Structure formats: C-alpha cells, structure tokens
Coordinates of C-alpha atoms in Angstrom, one line a residue:
M1 CA -53.0 -69.2 -66.9
P2 CA -50.2 -69.1 -69.2
L3 CA -46.5 -70.5 -68.3
A4 CA -45.0 -67.2 -69.2
T5 CA -47.3 -65.2 -67.4
L6 CA -47.0 -67.7 -64.0
R7 CA -43.1 -67.3 -64.3
Q8 CA -43.5 -63.3 -64.5
L9 CA -45.4 -63.2 -61.5
T10 CA -43.2 -65.7 -59.4
L11 CA -40.0 -63.2 -60.7
T12 CA -42.2 -60.4 -59.2
S13 CA -42.6 -61.8 -56.2
L14 CA -39.1 -62.7 -55.3
I15 CA -37.9 -59.3 -56.1
A16 CA -40.3 -57.6 -53.6
L17 CA -39.2 -60.3 -51.0
T18 CA -35.6 -59.6 -51.8
L19 CA -36.3 -55.7 -51.3
T20 CA -38.0 -56.2 -47.9
A21 CA -35.2 -58.6 -46.4
C22 CA -32.5 -55.9 -47.6
G23 CA -34.6 -52.8 -45.6
G24 CA -35.7 -51.2 -48.9
S25 CA -39.0 -49.8 -49.3
S26 CA -41.1 -49.6 -52.4
D27 CA -42.4 -46.5 -51.8
G28 CA -38.8 -44.5 -52.2
D29 CA -38.6 -43.0 -48.6
D30 CA -35.3 -44.5 -47.5
E31 CA -33.7 -43.1 -44.1
P32 CA -29.9 -42.2 -44.9
L33 CA -27.2 -44.0 -42.5
R34 CA -25.4 -41.5 -40.3
S35 CA -21.7 -41.2 -41.5
S36 CA -19.0 -41.8 -38.7
S37 CA -15.5 -40.4 -38.4
S38 CA -13.9 -43.5 -40.1
G39 CA -16.3 -43.1 -43.2
S40 CA -16.8 -46.9 -43.5
N41 CA -20.3 -48.2 -44.6
S42 CA -22.2 -51.2 -47.0
S43 CA -23.2 -49.3 -50.0
E44 CA -23.1 -52.5 -52.2
S45 CA -26.9 -53.1 -53.3
S46 CA -27.9 -56.2 -54.1
S47 CA -28.9 -55.6 -57.8
S48 CA -28.7 -59.2 -59.1
T49 CA -31.8 -61.6 -58.7
S50 CA -31.7 -65.4 -57.5
S51 CA -34.0 -68.0 -58.1
D52 CA -33.2 -69.2 -54.3
S53 CA -34.9 -66.4 -52.3
S54 CA -33.5 -68.3 -48.9
S55 CA -30.0 -67.9 -49.9
T56 CA -30.3 -64.0 -50.9
T57 CA -32.4 -63.2 -47.5
S58 CA -29.6 -64.9 -45.4
S59 CA -26.6 -63.0 -47.5
S60 CA -28.4 -59.4 -46.8
S61 CA -28.9 -60.1 -43.2
S62 CA -25.2 -61.1 -42.9
S63 CA -24.2 -57.6 -44.3
S64 CA -26.3 -55.7 -42.0
S65 CA -24.8 -57.1 -38.8
A66 CA -21.1 -56.6 -39.5
E67 CA -20.7 -53.2 -38.7
A68 CA -16.8 -52.0 -38.9
E69 CA -15.1 -50.5 -35.7
D70 CA -14.8 -46.9 -35.5
I71 CA -11.9 -45.9 -33.1
T72 CA -11.0 -42.6 -34.5
P73 CA -12.9 -39.9 -32.4
N74 CA -14.5 -36.5 -34.1
A75 CA -11.7 -33.8 -34.1
F76 CA -11.2 -32.2 -30.6
S77 CA -9.0 -29.6 -29.2
F78 CA -8.2 -27.0 -26.1
A79 CA -7.7 -23.4 -26.1
P80 CA -4.1 -22.6 -25.4
Q81 CA -3.5 -20.6 -22.3
E82 CA -1.1 -17.6 -22.2
G83 CA 0.4 -15.0 -19.7
L84 CA 0.5 -17.4 -16.9
E85 CA 2.6 -16.9 -13.9
P86 CA 5.6 -19.5 -13.9
E87 CA 5.0 -22.7 -12.0
A88 CA 1.1 -22.0 -11.8
E89 CA -1.4 -24.5 -12.3
A90 CA -3.2 -24.5 -15.6
V91 CA -6.6 -26.5 -16.4
S92 CA -8.0 -26.8 -19.6
E93 CA -11.9 -26.3 -20.5
E94 CA -13.7 -29.6 -20.5
I95 CA -14.9 -31.2 -23.8
I96 CA -16.8 -34.2 -24.7
I97 CA -15.4 -36.6 -27.0
E98 CA -17.8 -38.4 -29.8
G99 CA -17.6 -40.3 -32.9
I100 CA -16.4 -43.9 -31.5
N101 CA -18.5 -46.7 -31.3
R102 CA -16.5 -48.8 -28.9
A103 CA -14.0 -48.0 -25.9
V104 CA -10.5 -47.1 -27.1
G105 CA -7.4 -46.0 -25.3
I106 CA -6.5 -42.5 -23.9
R107 CA -2.7 -41.7 -22.9
I108 CA -1.3 -38.1 -22.4
E109 CA 2.4 -36.5 -22.3
G110 CA 3.5 -33.3 -20.2
G111 CA 0.3 -33.7 -17.9
E112 CA -2.5 -35.1 -16.5
Y113 CA -6.3 -35.7 -17.6
R114 CA -9.7 -36.2 -16.0
L115 CA -12.7 -38.2 -17.2
N116 CA -16.3 -37.3 -16.5
G117 CA -15.1 -35.1 -13.5
G118 CA -13.3 -37.8 -11.8
E119 CA -9.6 -37.6 -10.2
F120 CA -6.8 -36.6 -12.4
T121 CA -4.3 -39.3 -13.5
A122 CA -1.3 -39.5 -16.1
E123 CA -1.9 -43.4 -16.8
N124 CA -2.9 -44.9 -19.7
G125 CA -6.9 -45.5 -19.8
E126 CA -9.8 -46.2 -21.8
L127 CA -12.9 -43.9 -22.4
E128 CA -15.9 -44.4 -24.7
S129 CA -18.1 -41.9 -26.8
G130 CA -19.9 -39.0 -24.7
S131 CA -17.3 -39.0 -22.1
T132 CA -16.2 -35.3 -20.6
L133 CA -12.4 -35.0 -20.9
T134 CA -10.4 -31.9 -18.9
L135 CA -6.4 -31.7 -19.1
R136 CA -4.1 -30.2 -16.4
T137 CA -0.6 -29.4 -16.1
T138 CA 2.2 -26.9 -14.8
A139 CA 3.2 -23.6 -16.6
P140 CA 6.9 -23.5 -17.1
E141 CA 9.4 -22.2 -14.7
E142 CA 10.7 -19.5 -16.7
L143 CA 9.3 -16.6 -18.4
G144 CA 8.0 -16.7 -21.8
D145 CA 8.3 -20.5 -22.1
T146 CA 5.6 -22.8 -23.5
Q147 CA 4.7 -26.3 -22.0
E148 CA 3.0 -28.6 -24.4
V149 CA 0.5 -31.3 -23.3
T150 CA -0.2 -34.3 -26.0
V151 CA -3.0 -36.7 -25.9
T152 CA -3.7 -39.4 -27.9
I153 CA -7.5 -41.1 -28.0
G154 CA -7.9 -43.9 -30.3
T155 CA -5.9 -42.8 -33.5
E156 CA -6.6 -39.2 -32.7
T157 CA -3.8 -36.8 -31.6
T158 CA -3.8 -33.1 -30.5
T159 CA -1.7 -30.7 -28.6
W160 CA -2.6 -28.1 -25.7
S161 CA 0.1 -25.4 -25.1
V162 CA 0.4 -23.4 -21.9
T163 CA 2.5 -20.3 -22.2
T164 CA 4.0 -18.1 -19.1
A165 CA 3.9 -14.3 -19.3
V166 CA 6.4 -12.4 -21.0
D167 CA 8.2 -9.8 -18.4
D168 CA 8.3 -6.4 -20.5
E169 CA 7.1 -4.3 -17.2
P170 CA 10.1 -2.4 -15.3
P171 CA 10.7 -3.7 -11.7
Q172 CA 9.7 -1.2 -8.8
G173 CA 12.1 0.8 -6.7
A174 CA 12.2 3.6 -3.8
I175 CA 14.6 5.0 -1.6
A176 CA 12.9 5.1 1.7
F177 CA 15.5 7.2 3.7
P178 CA 16.6 10.0 3.2
P179 CA 14.2 11.9 1.7
P180 CA 14.4 13.9 -1.8
I181 CA 16.8 16.8 -0.5
S182 CA 18.5 17.1 2.8
A183 CA 22.2 18.2 4.1
S184 CA 24.2 16.4 6.4
G185 CA 27.6 17.1 8.1
A186 CA 28.6 13.5 8.3
E187 CA 31.1 11.4 6.0
T188 CA 28.9 8.4 5.3
L189 CA 25.4 8.0 5.0
I190 CA 23.3 4.8 5.2
I191 CA 20.8 4.7 2.2
R192 CA 17.8 2.7 2.8
G193 CA 15.1 1.6 0.3
R194 CA 13.0 -1.3 -1.6
A195 CA 13.1 -3.0 -4.8
S196 CA 10.4 -5.7 -6.1
D197 CA 9.4 -7.2 -9.2
E198 CA 6.3 -9.4 -9.3
L199 CA 6.9 -11.4 -12.5
S200 CA 10.9 -12.4 -13.1
G201 CA 12.2 -11.0 -9.5
V202 CA 14.7 -8.2 -9.2
A203 CA 18.2 -9.5 -10.3
E204 CA 20.4 -6.4 -9.4
V205 CA 20.1 -3.1 -7.4
T206 CA 22.6 -0.5 -7.9
L207 CA 23.4 3.0 -6.4
A208 CA 25.7 5.6 -8.2
V209 CA 26.6 8.7 -6.2
H210 CA 27.5 11.8 -8.3
H211 CA 29.7 14.2 -6.4
A212 CA 29.8 18.2 -7.0
D213 CA 33.2 17.4 -8.8
D214 CA 31.7 15.3 -11.3
S215 CA 33.3 12.1 -10.0
V216 CA 31.0 8.9 -9.7
V217 CA 31.2 6.3 -7.2
P218 CA 29.2 3.2 -8.2
Y219 CA 28.0 0.8 -5.6
A220 CA 26.6 -2.9 -6.3
L221 CA 24.3 -4.1 -3.5
E222 CA 24.0 -7.7 -2.2
A223 CA 21.0 -9.4 -1.9
D224 CA 19.9 -10.5 1.7
E225 CA 19.7 -14.4 1.8
E226 CA 16.1 -14.1 3.5
N227 CA 14.3 -11.0 1.8
G228 CA 16.6 -10.5 -1.3
F229 CA 16.5 -6.9 -2.5
S230 CA 12.8 -6.2 -0.9
E231 CA 14.3 -3.9 1.5
W232 CA 18.1 -3.0 1.2
Q233 CA 20.6 -0.5 2.8
Q234 CA 23.9 0.7 1.4
T235 CA 26.3 3.1 3.2
V236 CA 27.8 5.7 0.7
S237 CA 30.5 8.0 1.3
L238 CA 29.6 12.2 1.1
A239 CA 31.7 14.8 -0.2
P240 CA 31.0 18.5 0.3
G241 CA 28.8 20.1 -1.7
D242 CA 25.5 18.0 -3.6
N243 CA 26.0 14.3 -3.6
R244 CA 23.2 13.0 -6.1
I245 CA 22.4 9.8 -5.1
A246 CA 20.7 7.6 -8.3
L247 CA 18.9 4.1 -7.9
Q248 CA 18.8 1.4 -10.5
V249 CA 16.9 -1.6 -10.2
K250 CA 17.0 -4.6 -13.3
D251 CA 14.6 -7.5 -12.9
A252 CA 15.8 -11.1 -14.1
S253 CA 14.3 -10.3 -17.5
G254 CA 16.8 -7.6 -18.2
N255 CA 14.1 -4.6 -17.6
E256 CA 15.2 -1.8 -15.8
L257 CA 13.4 1.5 -14.0
A258 CA 12.7 3.9 -17.0
E259 CA 14.1 6.8 -15.1
P260 CA 16.7 6.0 -12.0
V261 CA 15.3 7.1 -8.4
E262 CA 17.2 10.2 -6.9
V263 CA 17.7 12.1 -4.1
T264 CA 20.2 14.5 -2.9
V265 CA 21.9 14.9 0.0
V266 CA 24.4 18.3 0.3
G267 CA 27.6 17.7 2.2
Q268 CA 27.9 20.7 4.6
G269 CA 28.0 21.9 8.2
Y270 CA 25.2 20.9 10.6
E271 CA 24.7 25.0 11.8
A272 CA 25.1 26.2 8.2
P273 CA 21.6 27.6 6.6
F274 CA 20.0 24.9 4.2
P275 CA 19.2 25.4 1.4
D276 CA 19.2 29.3 1.7
D277 CA 19.2 31.6 4.5
E278 CA 15.8 33.2 3.3
E279 CA 12.6 33.4 5.6
K280 CA 14.3 33.7 8.7
E281 CA 13.2 35.3 12.2
F282 CA 10.6 32.8 12.5
A283 CA 9.6 31.2 15.5
I284 CA 8.7 27.5 14.8
Y285 CA 5.6 26.1 17.3
D286 CA 4.3 23.3 15.2
L287 CA 4.8 21.1 12.1
V288 CA 2.1 19.7 10.1
F289 CA 2.7 17.3 7.0
D290 CA 0.9 18.2 3.7
E291 CA 1.3 15.0 2.2
S292 CA -0.9 15.8 -0.6
N293 CA 1.3 18.6 -1.6
E294 CA 4.8 17.2 -0.6
R295 CA 5.4 19.9 1.9
I296 CA 6.0 20.8 5.6
L297 CA 4.0 23.7 7.1
L298 CA 5.5 25.5 10.1
T299 CA 3.0 27.2 12.1
G300 CA 4.5 29.8 14.3
E301 CA 5.2 33.6 15.1
D302 CA 7.0 36.4 12.8
R303 CA 9.9 38.1 14.8
S304 CA 10.7 40.2 12.0
D305 CA 10.7 44.0 12.6
T306 CA 10.5 45.0 9.1
A307 CA 7.7 42.6 7.9
T308 CA 5.0 44.2 6.2
A309 CA 2.4 41.2 6.6
K310 CA 3.3 39.0 9.7
R311 CA 3.7 35.3 8.7
V312 CA 1.9 32.9 10.7
V313 CA 2.8 29.8 8.3
I314 CA 5.6 29.0 6.3
S315 CA 5.6 26.1 3.5
V316 CA 9.0 24.0 3.2
D317 CA 9.0 22.1 -0.6
L318 CA 10.2 18.6 0.5
E319 CA 11.7 18.7 -3.1
T320 CA 14.0 21.7 -2.8
G321 CA 14.3 22.4 1.0
K322 CA 13.2 26.0 0.3
R323 CA 10.9 28.0 2.6
T324 CA 8.1 30.4 1.4
P325 CA 5.3 32.2 3.4
F326 CA 2.3 30.2 3.3
V327 CA -0.1 32.4 5.5
T328 CA 0.5 35.8 6.3
L329 CA -2.0 38.4 8.0
G330 CA -1.7 41.1 5.1
G331 CA -4.0 41.5 2.3
E332 CA -7.1 39.4 2.4
N333 CA -6.0 37.9 5.9
E334 CA -5.9 41.2 7.5
A335 CA -9.5 41.2 8.8
L336 CA -8.4 38.1 10.8
G337 CA -6.2 40.4 13.3
S338 CA -3.3 39.8 14.9
F339 CA -1.7 36.5 16.1
Y340 CA 0.4 33.8 15.7
L341 CA -0.5 30.0 15.5
T342 CA 0.9 27.1 17.7
V343 CA -1.2 24.1 16.7
G344 CA -2.4 22.8 13.3
D345 CA -3.9 20.0 11.5
I346 CA -5.0 19.1 7.9
D347 CA -8.4 18.2 6.5
Y348 CA -8.0 17.1 3.1
S349 CA -12.0 16.5 2.7
K350 CA -12.2 20.4 2.7
N351 CA -8.6 21.3 1.6
R352 CA -7.9 23.3 4.6
L353 CA -5.4 23.7 7.2
I354 CA -6.9 24.2 10.6
A355 CA -4.6 26.0 13.2
G356 CA -5.1 27.8 16.2
Q357 CA -3.1 29.7 19.0
R358 CA -2.9 28.4 22.4
I359 CA -4.1 30.3 25.1
R360 CA -6.7 31.8 22.9
D361 CA -10.6 31.0 22.0
L362 CA -10.1 30.9 18.2
V363 CA -9.7 28.3 15.8
Y364 CA -9.1 29.2 12.0
E365 CA -9.1 27.5 8.8
F366 CA -6.9 28.0 5.6
D367 CA -7.2 26.9 2.2
L368 CA -4.5 24.7 1.0
D369 CA -4.3 26.7 -2.3
T370 CA -4.3 30.1 -1.5
G371 CA -3.5 30.6 2.3
L372 CA -7.0 32.8 2.5
G373 CA -8.2 32.0 6.1
S374 CA -11.5 32.9 8.3
V375 CA -12.5 32.1 11.7
L376 CA -13.9 28.3 12.1
V377 CA -14.5 28.0 15.9
D378 CA -14.9 30.9 18.4
G379 CA -15.0 29.9 22.0
S380 CA -15.9 33.2 23.5
V381 CA -19.3 33.0 21.8
G382 CA -20.7 29.9 23.4
E383 CA -22.5 29.3 26.6
G384 CA -21.9 26.5 29.2
A385 CA -20.0 23.4 27.7
S386 CA -20.2 24.7 24.1
G387 CA -17.9 27.8 25.2
F388 CA -14.3 27.8 26.3
E389 CA -11.7 30.3 27.2
D390 CA -8.4 29.0 26.1
I391 CA -7.4 26.1 23.7
D392 CA -4.4 24.1 24.7
H393 CA -4.4 21.7 22.0
F394 CA -6.6 19.9 19.6
V395 CA -6.3 17.2 16.7
L396 CA -8.8 16.5 13.9
S397 CA -10.6 12.9 13.8
K398 CA -9.4 10.9 11.1
L399 CA -12.5 8.8 11.2
D400 CA -14.7 12.1 10.5
S401 CA -13.0 15.3 9.5
D402 CA -16.1 17.1 10.7
H403 CA -14.9 16.3 14.4
L404 CA -12.1 18.2 16.4
Y405 CA -11.0 17.0 19.7
M406 CA -10.2 20.1 21.8
A407 CA -8.2 20.2 25.2
V408 CA -9.6 23.6 26.2
Y409 CA -10.5 25.6 29.5
D410 CA -14.1 26.4 30.7
F411 CA -14.6 30.2 31.8
D412 CA -13.7 29.1 35.3
N413 CA -10.5 27.7 34.1
N414 CA -11.3 24.3 34.7
P415 CA -9.7 21.5 31.8
Q416 CA -11.9 19.5 29.9
L417 CA -11.8 17.6 26.9
I418 CA -14.5 18.4 24.2
K419 CA -15.3 17.2 20.7
K420 CA -16.5 20.0 18.4
N421 CA -18.7 19.3 15.4
L422 CA -17.3 21.4 12.9
A423 CA -20.3 21.5 10.4
T424 CA -23.0 22.0 13.1
G425 CA -21.0 23.7 15.6
E426 CA -22.4 21.2 18.4
T427 CA -20.3 20.6 21.3
T428 CA -19.9 17.1 22.8
V429 CA -17.9 16.9 26.4
V430 CA -15.7 14.1 26.3
S431 CA -14.1 14.2 29.5
S432 CA -14.7 16.8 32.7
E433 CA -13.9 16.6 36.4
V434 CA -16.3 19.4 37.0
L435 CA -19.0 18.5 34.9
G436 CA -18.9 14.8 36.0
V437 CA -18.0 13.4 32.9
G438 CA -15.5 10.3 33.5
E439 CA -13.1 9.7 36.7
G440 CA -9.4 10.5 37.4
D441 CA -7.5 13.4 38.0
P442 CA -7.8 16.1 35.6
V443 CA -5.0 17.0 33.3
Y444 CA -3.9 20.6 32.9
S445 CA -1.7 22.1 30.2
V446 CA -2.0 19.5 27.5
R447 CA 0.9 19.9 24.8
Q448 CA -0.4 16.8 22.7
I449 CA -3.5 14.6 21.9
V450 CA -2.7 11.1 20.1
L451 CA -5.8 9.3 19.1
S452 CA -5.9 5.6 18.7
E453 CA -6.7 4.2 15.5
D454 CA -10.1 3.3 16.2
E455 CA -10.5 6.9 18.4
K456 CA -11.8 5.0 21.5
M457 CA -8.8 6.0 23.4
A458 CA -6.7 9.3 23.4
Y459 CA -2.9 9.7 24.9
M460 CA -2.5 13.4 26.5
N461 CA 0.7 14.8 27.1
S462 CA 0.8 17.4 29.7
G463 CA 4.6 18.1 29.5
L464 CA 4.9 16.5 33.0
S465 CA 2.8 13.3 33.0
L466 CA 1.3 11.0 30.3
Y467 CA -2.2 10.1 30.6
L468 CA -4.9 7.7 28.8
Y469 CA -8.3 9.1 28.0
D470 CA -11.1 6.5 27.6
L471 CA -13.1 8.5 24.9
T472 CA -16.3 6.7 25.6
T473 CA -16.4 7.1 29.3
G474 CA -14.2 10.0 29.9
D475 CA -12.3 8.3 32.5
R476 CA -8.7 9.8 32.8
E477 CA -5.9 7.2 33.7
A478 CA -2.0 8.2 34.5
V479 CA 0.3 6.3 32.4
P480 CA 3.4 5.2 34.6
L481 CA 6.6 6.5 33.8
N482 CA 8.7 3.3 34.7
Y483 CA 12.5 4.2 33.8
D484 CA 14.8 2.7 36.3
T485 CA 17.6 5.7 36.5
E486 CA 19.1 8.1 38.9
W487 CA 17.4 10.5 36.4
P488 CA 13.6 10.5 36.8
L489 CA 11.6 11.2 33.8
K490 CA 10.5 14.9 34.4
A491 CA 9.2 16.6 31.4
L492 CA 8.1 15.2 28.1
S493 CA 8.4 17.9 25.1
D494 CA 6.7 16.0 22.2
M495 CA 6.1 12.5 21.2
V496 CA 5.0 10.5 18.4
Q497 CA 3.0 7.0 17.8
I498 CA 5.0 4.7 15.7
E499 CA 3.0 1.5 16.8
P500 CA -0.6 1.1 18.7
N501 CA 1.3 1.1 22.0
K502 CA 4.6 2.3 21.0
F503 CA 5.7 6.1 21.2
L504 CA 8.9 7.5 20.7
V505 CA 9.2 10.4 23.3
F506 CA 11.2 13.5 23.7
E507 CA 12.0 13.9 27.3
N508 CA 13.9 17.0 28.4
Y509 CA 16.6 15.3 30.2
L510 CA 17.4 11.8 29.0
G511 CA 16.7 12.5 25.3
L512 CA 14.7 10.4 22.7
M513 CA 13.1 7.4 24.4
L514 CA 11.0 4.5 23.4
A515 CA 7.6 4.0 25.5
D516 CA 5.7 0.7 25.5
T517 CA 2.4 1.7 27.2
L518 CA 1.3 -1.8 27.0
S519 CA 4.3 -3.0 29.4
G520 CA 4.9 0.3 31.0
S521 CA 8.5 0.1 29.9
W522 CA 10.8 3.0 28.7
E523 CA 14.4 2.7 27.3
I524 CA 16.5 5.5 26.0
V525 CA 16.8 5.4 22.1
R526 CA 19.4 8.3 21.6
P527 CA 20.5 9.9 24.6
Y528 CA 20.9 13.6 25.0
D529 CA 24.5 14.8 24.2
S530 CA 25.6 18.2 23.9
S531 CA 27.9 17.6 21.4
D532 CA 25.3 15.9 19.0
F533 CA 24.2 18.0 16.0
L534 CA 20.6 16.1 16.8
E535 CA 18.9 18.0 20.2
T536 CA 17.0 14.9 21.3
R537 CA 15.4 16.5 24.1
I538 CA 13.2 18.8 22.6
A539 CA 11.0 18.9 19.6
H540 CA 8.1 21.4 18.3
G541 CA 6.1 19.2 16.0
V542 CA 6.8 15.7 14.6
H543 CA 5.2 13.9 12.1
Y544 CA 5.9 9.6 11.6
L545 CA 5.9 8.2 7.9
E546 CA 5.1 4.7 8.8
E547 CA 5.9 3.4 5.1
D548 CA 9.3 4.8 5.3
N549 CA 10.0 4.3 9.0
Y550 CA 11.1 8.1 9.6
F551 CA 9.8 11.2 11.1
F552 CA 9.8 14.6 10.6
M553 CA 10.8 16.8 13.3
A554 CA 11.0 20.7 13.9
Q555 CA 12.8 22.7 16.5
R556 CA 12.3 26.0 17.5
H557 CA 15.5 26.9 19.1
S558 CA 17.8 25.6 15.8
N559 CA 15.4 27.1 13.3
T560 CA 15.7 23.4 12.0
V561 CA 13.6 20.6 10.4
Y562 CA 15.3 17.1 10.6
A563 CA 14.2 14.0 9.3
Y564 CA 15.1 11.2 12.0
D565 CA 15.7 7.5 10.9
V566 CA 13.8 5.5 13.4
E567 CA 15.4 2.3 12.1
L568 CA 19.1 3.2 11.8
N569 CA 19.2 6.1 14.3
Q570 CA 20.6 8.8 11.7
A571 CA 19.3 12.2 10.8
V572 CA 19.5 14.8 7.9
I573 CA 18.7 18.3 8.0
I574 CA 15.6 19.3 5.6
T575 CA 15.7 22.9 6.3
R576 CA 17.5 25.3 8.4
Y577 CA 18.0 29.3 9.0
S578 CA 20.2 31.1 10.9
E579 CA 18.1 33.1 13.3

C-alpha cells in the first residue's frame, strides 16, 4: 500500500475516534441539550485534529463533566389578594420551584413561608428544584392598606401583595324606640337605637331634634366602653308640636347613612286626640300587629248611631298614626250579618286576618288587601267534638298556619281546647275534662292563649288564674301566683310573653308585673297609679316586638294605643280618639 494512502486511512480513523469520544454521531441524529435558567453550556466543538488521539479524548471528557452551577430558578410569582378584612390571615397558592441544579438559599421579609407542606417559618433556609412553596402573612390593620411580602430564592426575588378592603359602604343605623310617629306629654324622652359597621367600625353617632319653631338641637352621643355604639340611648328635650328626631351615623372611613333615620314625637297633652279625632265611637277589643303592612289592626265594635256600615276592624298606620276603617259590614260584606269582633290573628301564608266574636260560634277570614270576608269556621254545623257553641279565644299555630288552637265550649257548656284544621275542617280535642283528655281542673272563661315556641305547651289566662297546658297529653296545671303582698293577685287582664318563661302581665289591682313561670316569682314593673297617664292594670290586646324590646298595647276605656318601652319603662301614644 502506498505511504500516502496509509496516512490518509490513519487520519480518517483518528477523526472517527475523536467524534465518538465527544458524543458525536456519524449519522447526524444529535439530541439537543436542555437549556437552564442560567443559559450556560459548552458549545465549543473540537474542530482541530491531533495526531495524539489519547490527548484529544482526555480533553473532551474533562469538558463534559465540568457542568456550571445554576442557582437562578425559573421565574415565579404569587397572585395578589385584595378585599381582605383588617388583620385577617392570608395564605398564598402553592407553587413549584424549578430551574436550579443545586440547593439554594431562601429568605423572606414581611411574612412566612412553608416548604413541601411543612411548618411555616420566617427563618432563612434552603430548597431544591421541585420543592413546593407557600407564603403566609397578616393583612394590614387599616382598610385600603397593602402588606408586601418579599421572598428571595437563589438570585431570584419576587413580591406578593395582600390588600385590605376599601370601605365605601355606609354604616347601619336604626332607632329602636320610639316608633316612627307618636305623641308624648313629657318634657324629655330617651331615644334608643343601634349602629354598626362591619368594616371600619362606627366612629360617630349624632341626633338632631328639629322643633316646630325651626330650631335644631344637636346631640353627640358617647360610645359605651364595652359595646361602643352597637346599642345607644340619648335623652332629648321635647317641645310642643312636632319634634322630628334625625339619626346620623358615620364610620371610621367617613361614610355616612345615605339618609338620616327619622322619627317624630309630637309634644301634646296625653288626653288630646292623636293624630286627629277621626274614626271615633269604636270600642277596642283586641290588637293585631300586621308587620307586613306596617299597621295595627284593632278589632272591636262600632258604637256610632249614624254609621251606614258598621266598622268591626280599624287600621292604624304606624307611619302616620291615622285610623281608617278596614273591615265594615256594608257592601260586599253585608251578607255576613251583624256582629262585632273580639279576637284576631294573622295568617300571612294566605294573606288573611282571622277574627271572631267571643260567645259566638263563627270564625271569619278577611283579605288583608281588601278587607272582604267570609265564614271560615262554623261551630254550629259540627257534631260531637267537631262542633262547639261558643268561642272564648283562639290563636293561630306559628308552625302550621292551617291549624287554629281554640278555647271553646261544647253544646253542654263544657270548656275544652281544640285544634282545628282550617284546610280540612278536621277537629282534634287537645284537652277536655268531660272527654277525659288530660288531667287537671278545667279552665273557664279563657281570655288568652299563649303558645310556647315549639308548641308543646300553652299558657291559658282565665282572667282569675293562669294555667299551663300540655298540648301532647292535654294535662292542665295551675301556675302559682306567688306575690308576697297584702294585695293578692286577683285578676289578670292581659299578658305578653317576652322570654320563653317570662311574661309581662296586666294585673287588675297592682299594675304591670313580670312573672317568671320557671321560678314562680312575680314582681311589679310599673305599679298602678291613678295619676299615671298609662293605665297599667288593663290591656285589650298586646303585641311584643322582640328586636326593639317594646310592645304595643290597646285600651278600650281610653281609646288609645300605646307603645311601651320594656327596657326603660317609658311609653308614648301611637293613636288616640276622644270617645
């Protein structure tokens, strides 16, 4: 073989060996290198040849093993959080850190971090590629402020922001007592109310009393040390004529009520008609509170000699105090006959007033929009337990408005408590001595039925005694009237439940009393005083408003509806007529 040819073959073999040592391929299928976040690689190819094959191979192996350190992770970030409550805990989403080829340091400012689901910490640490990372911090104390959390991993730094809500909502404010319109003969009155703001808190509560002479008296209220302005009260001076009392509430962000909350108290004598002397000559027998229509319905008897259509229900508008006839026995109601109404209750599910007359056997229903009525229950057509001769009192079930609890007398004048299904007409005897349903003395002349919240028990006021009925067994038990006084409790006019076992009772001799049926204790809340404008011995219908802690009460002899503040023992007139 010629020497030139031998040299050429030798050179070709050395080139092939060199390419193989460098990871090259003779067929052109090279696999590209994965790029890292640092961008460093060995791109220099050995393009030169050497006659020393061992030296070339050693140099190529050294370049492949000397990979550069990469301590800069792929870019990472955390979604900002907004609208948080002040000082609320904020936790970020969990992310994965990649792009590094060795353990690198992590440090944080303004918060804490957690690696791989472990414990949160604020101390410097280390992590490796593939680690999960979560941040945590506390939102700022002030509304609209931002807390920034800075975290550094290797050479990469990012910031996570947490922002509290911006308070652009007005606060809440209400006047609990007195009602929207009332009259008073007092020189002063304590106004009670509530104020709140969920975000920034209440900063200021003010009242402004606008008198009839256009003078305005401002009152800046002081916050209670424990409750702030959540429940407030302020004594204001009343002048003759209109006293328009305006409430304004401001929160710590400067937001105010869009419109002041207002009530009006008219300064006038307690015996003067209010707001006018229309719709008089009407005897009140019961008071029914119609919350949905913001009115009071007074059932009673028309005593006018000139009326063409007898009134049996009068409506009192709680925004104005004005009285208007609601149910009359003329026109489309003429077919109902002649009667008056002594007891009533409201069934909102069917938009009706249910009313009846004591010592009669009929119960009526009247549409709450039109006042048009029809006979709902006729006791004279029933037989046995389903029939009755006279009604004492009734109350609608609050758990099932198709059921009416009725204190009635059967055809032999035996008292019993029945439950009438108004949809089917079915009658269930709840308690009856003559029929052997329940034990205990029978109760005559029931003036009032008060159901427990779960309707397992009922209190029965007979006027002379108070009884507790078990509505499951029918058992009847007298409630002791244990008041230690030289004046024994003799007659209970009316009562209203203010707590599960507590009643305010109008006692005919002592006045307004608080009865605790659990302990058996009685105490006088507002004693009877002949000089007191508020007659506390007698009521003809009472309704308690739990949220505002006052009740409406009607009195037939004074032709008046009052609002009585249970918390502060004060009262105002809602409506009154002269005779």
